[in-house]
mmCIF file of C-alpha atoms in Angstrom:
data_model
loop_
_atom_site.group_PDB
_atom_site.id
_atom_site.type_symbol
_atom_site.label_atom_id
_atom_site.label_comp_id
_atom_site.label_asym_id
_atom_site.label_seq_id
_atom_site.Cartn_x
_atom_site.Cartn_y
_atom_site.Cartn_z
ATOM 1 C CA UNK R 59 -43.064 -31.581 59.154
ATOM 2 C CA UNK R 60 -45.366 -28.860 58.005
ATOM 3 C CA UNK R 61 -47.964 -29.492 60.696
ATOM 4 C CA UNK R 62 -45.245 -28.005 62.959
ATOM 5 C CA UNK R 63 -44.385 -24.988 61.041
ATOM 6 C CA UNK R 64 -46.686 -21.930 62.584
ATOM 7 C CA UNK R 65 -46.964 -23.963 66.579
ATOM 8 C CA UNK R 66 -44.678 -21.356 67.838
ATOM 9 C CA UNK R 67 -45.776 -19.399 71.272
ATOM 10 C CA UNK R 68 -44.023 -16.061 69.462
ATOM 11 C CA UNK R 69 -46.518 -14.399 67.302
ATOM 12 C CA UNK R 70 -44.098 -12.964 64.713
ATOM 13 C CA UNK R 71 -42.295 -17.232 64.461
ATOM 14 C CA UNK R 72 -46.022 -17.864 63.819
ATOM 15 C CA UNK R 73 -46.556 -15.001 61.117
ATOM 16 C CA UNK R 74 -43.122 -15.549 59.797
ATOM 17 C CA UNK R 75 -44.239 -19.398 59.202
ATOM 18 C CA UNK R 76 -47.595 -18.072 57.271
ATOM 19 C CA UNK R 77 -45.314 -15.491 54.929
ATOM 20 C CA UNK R 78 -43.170 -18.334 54.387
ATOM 21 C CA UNK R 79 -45.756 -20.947 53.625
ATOM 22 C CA UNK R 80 -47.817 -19.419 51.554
ATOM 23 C CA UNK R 81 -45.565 -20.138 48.851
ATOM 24 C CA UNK R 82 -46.828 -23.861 49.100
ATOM 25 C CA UNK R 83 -50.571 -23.171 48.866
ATOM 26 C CA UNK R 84 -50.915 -25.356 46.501
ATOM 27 C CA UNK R 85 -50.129 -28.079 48.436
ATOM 28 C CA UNK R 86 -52.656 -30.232 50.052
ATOM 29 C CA UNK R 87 -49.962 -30.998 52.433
ATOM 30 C CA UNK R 88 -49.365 -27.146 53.348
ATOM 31 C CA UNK R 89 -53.401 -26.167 53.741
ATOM 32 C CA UNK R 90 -54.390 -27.120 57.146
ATOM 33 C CA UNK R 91 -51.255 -24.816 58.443
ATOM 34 C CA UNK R 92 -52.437 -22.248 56.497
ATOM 35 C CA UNK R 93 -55.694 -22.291 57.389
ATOM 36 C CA UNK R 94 -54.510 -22.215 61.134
ATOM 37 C CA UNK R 95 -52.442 -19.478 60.691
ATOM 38 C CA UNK R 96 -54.899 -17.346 58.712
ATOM 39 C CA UNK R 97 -57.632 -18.385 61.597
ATOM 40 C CA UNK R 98 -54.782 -17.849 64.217
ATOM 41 C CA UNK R 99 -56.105 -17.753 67.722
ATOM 42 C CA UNK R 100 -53.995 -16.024 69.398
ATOM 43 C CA UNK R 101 -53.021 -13.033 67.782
ATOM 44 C CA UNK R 102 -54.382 -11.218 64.352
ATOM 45 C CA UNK R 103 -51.273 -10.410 63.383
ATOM 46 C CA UNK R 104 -50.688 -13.567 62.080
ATOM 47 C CA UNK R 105 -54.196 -13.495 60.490
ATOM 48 C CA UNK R 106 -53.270 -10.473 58.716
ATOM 49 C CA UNK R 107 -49.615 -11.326 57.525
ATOM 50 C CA UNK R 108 -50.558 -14.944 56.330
ATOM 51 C CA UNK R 109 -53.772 -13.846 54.257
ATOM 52 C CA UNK R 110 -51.386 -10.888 52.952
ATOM 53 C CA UNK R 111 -48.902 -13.160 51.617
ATOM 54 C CA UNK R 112 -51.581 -15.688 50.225
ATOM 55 C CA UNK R 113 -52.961 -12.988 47.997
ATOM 56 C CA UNK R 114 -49.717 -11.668 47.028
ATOM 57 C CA UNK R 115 -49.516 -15.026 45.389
ATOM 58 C CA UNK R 116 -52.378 -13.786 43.324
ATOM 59 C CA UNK R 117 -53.038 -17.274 42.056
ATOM 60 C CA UNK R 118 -56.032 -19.765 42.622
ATOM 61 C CA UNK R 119 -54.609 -21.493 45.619
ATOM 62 C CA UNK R 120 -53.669 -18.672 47.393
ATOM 63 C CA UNK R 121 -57.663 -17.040 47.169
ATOM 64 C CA UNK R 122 -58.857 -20.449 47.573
ATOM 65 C CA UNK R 123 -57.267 -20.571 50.916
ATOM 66 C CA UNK R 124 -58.202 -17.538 51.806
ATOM 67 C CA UNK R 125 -61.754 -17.858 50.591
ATOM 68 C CA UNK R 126 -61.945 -20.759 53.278
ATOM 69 C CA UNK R 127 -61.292 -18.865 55.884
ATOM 70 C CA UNK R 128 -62.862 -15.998 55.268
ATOM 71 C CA UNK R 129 -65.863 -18.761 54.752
ATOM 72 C CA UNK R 130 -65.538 -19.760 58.890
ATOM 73 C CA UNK R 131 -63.869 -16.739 60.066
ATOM 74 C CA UNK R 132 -65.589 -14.887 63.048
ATOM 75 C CA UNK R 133 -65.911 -11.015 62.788
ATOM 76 C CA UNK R 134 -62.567 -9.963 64.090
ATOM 77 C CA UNK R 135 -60.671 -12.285 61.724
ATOM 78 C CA UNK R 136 -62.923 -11.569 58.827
ATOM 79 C CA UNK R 137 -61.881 -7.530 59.612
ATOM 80 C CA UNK R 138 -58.318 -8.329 59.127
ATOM 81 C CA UNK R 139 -58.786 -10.398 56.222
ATOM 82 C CA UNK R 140 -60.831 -7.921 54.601
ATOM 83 C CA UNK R 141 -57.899 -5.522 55.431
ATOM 84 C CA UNK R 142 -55.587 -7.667 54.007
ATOM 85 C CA UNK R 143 -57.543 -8.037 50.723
ATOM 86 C CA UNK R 144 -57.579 -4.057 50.744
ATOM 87 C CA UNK R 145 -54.013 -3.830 51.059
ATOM 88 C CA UNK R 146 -53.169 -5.967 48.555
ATOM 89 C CA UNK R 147 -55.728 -4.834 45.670
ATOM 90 C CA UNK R 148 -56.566 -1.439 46.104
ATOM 91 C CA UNK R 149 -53.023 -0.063 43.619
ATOM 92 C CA UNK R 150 -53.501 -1.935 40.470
ATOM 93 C CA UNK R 151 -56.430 -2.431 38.560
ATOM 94 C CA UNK R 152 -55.615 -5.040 36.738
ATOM 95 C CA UNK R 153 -54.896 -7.113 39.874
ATOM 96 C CA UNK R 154 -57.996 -6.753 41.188
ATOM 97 C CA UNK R 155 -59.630 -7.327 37.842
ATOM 98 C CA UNK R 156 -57.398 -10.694 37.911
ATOM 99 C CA UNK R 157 -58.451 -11.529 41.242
ATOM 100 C CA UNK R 158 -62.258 -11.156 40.422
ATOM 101 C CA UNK R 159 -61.990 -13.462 37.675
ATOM 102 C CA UNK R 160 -60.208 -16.037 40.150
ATOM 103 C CA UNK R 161 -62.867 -15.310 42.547
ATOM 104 C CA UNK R 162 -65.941 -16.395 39.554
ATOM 105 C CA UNK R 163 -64.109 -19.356 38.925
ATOM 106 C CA UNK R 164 -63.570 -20.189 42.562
ATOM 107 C CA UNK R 165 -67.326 -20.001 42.934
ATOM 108 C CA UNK R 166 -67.843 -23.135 41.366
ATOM 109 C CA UNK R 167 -65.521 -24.912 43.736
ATOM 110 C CA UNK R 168 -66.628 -28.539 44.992
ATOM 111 C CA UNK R 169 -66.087 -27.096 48.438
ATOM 112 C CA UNK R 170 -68.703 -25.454 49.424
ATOM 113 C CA UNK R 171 -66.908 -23.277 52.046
ATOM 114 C CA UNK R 172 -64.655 -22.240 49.194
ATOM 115 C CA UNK R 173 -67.553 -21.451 47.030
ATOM 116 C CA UNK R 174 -69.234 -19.069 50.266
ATOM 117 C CA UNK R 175 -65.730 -17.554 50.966
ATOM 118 C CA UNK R 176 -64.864 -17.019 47.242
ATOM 119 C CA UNK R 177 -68.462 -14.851 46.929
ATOM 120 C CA UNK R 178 -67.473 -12.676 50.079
ATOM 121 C CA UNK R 179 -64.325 -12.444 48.686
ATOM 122 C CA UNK R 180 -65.838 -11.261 45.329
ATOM 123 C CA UNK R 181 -67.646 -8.587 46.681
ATOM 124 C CA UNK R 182 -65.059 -7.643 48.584
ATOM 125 C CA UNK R 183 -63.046 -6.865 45.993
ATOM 126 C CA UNK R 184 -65.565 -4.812 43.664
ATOM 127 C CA UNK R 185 -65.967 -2.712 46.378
ATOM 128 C CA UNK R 186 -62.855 -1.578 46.085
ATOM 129 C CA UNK R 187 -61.846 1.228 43.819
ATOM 130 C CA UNK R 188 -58.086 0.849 42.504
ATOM 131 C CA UNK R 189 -55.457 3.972 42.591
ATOM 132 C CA UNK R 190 -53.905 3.030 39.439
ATOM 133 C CA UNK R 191 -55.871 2.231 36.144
ATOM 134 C CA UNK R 192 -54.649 1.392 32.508
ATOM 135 C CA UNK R 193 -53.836 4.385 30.143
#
């Protein structure tokens, strides 16, 4: 069932499928879709709307999957993940902070493609200088 979800020929079905699965990251089941639509071939869209809604998750198993990808991504997908990761941590502080500590953890995965990803990931994200800090 899952492995169909994101096999549309419409771009938006496709990105619609990654906003909507995301919320099953955690999931062994769900991860291979994922990782297809974040590494979608056909349009970066989908790339871009997928890793967004994985790091809205702001969890583990949301940068875990997108520390894969970004792990085996090729330039152009790697831009619009790192756009994604801008987008989504570049208000709050204490999101990003929370992410970075995700990140340190994540760089002790098993997975060595997680580990890779999760250290690009981490340096994405102290590069980036938050709008809105603590009082």
């Amino acid at each position: 069932m899952l492995g169909e979800l994101g096999r549309s020929h419409d771009y938006r079905d496709r990105a619609d499928a990654g906003h909507g699965l995301s919320g099953f990251a955690e999931m062994q089941e769900a991860r291979g879709s994922l990782l297809e639509l974040v590494l979608d071939r056909d349009d970066t869209f989908v790339t871009r709307v997928t890793a967004e809604a994985l790091l809205r998750r702001k969890d583990s198993a949301g940068l875990a999957t997108v520390a894969f990808a970004l792990a085996v991504a090729d330039l152009n997908h790697g831009d619009w993940i790192h756009t994604a990761v801008v987008d989504v941590f570049s208000i709050f502080s204490h999101d990003r902070d929370d992410a970075i500590r995700l990140c340190e953890e994540l760089l002790q995965d098993a997975d060595e493609r997680v580990a890779r990803g999760a250290r690009q990931l981490y340096e994405l994200l102290a590069g980036i200088d938050p709008v809105l800090r603590p009082a």
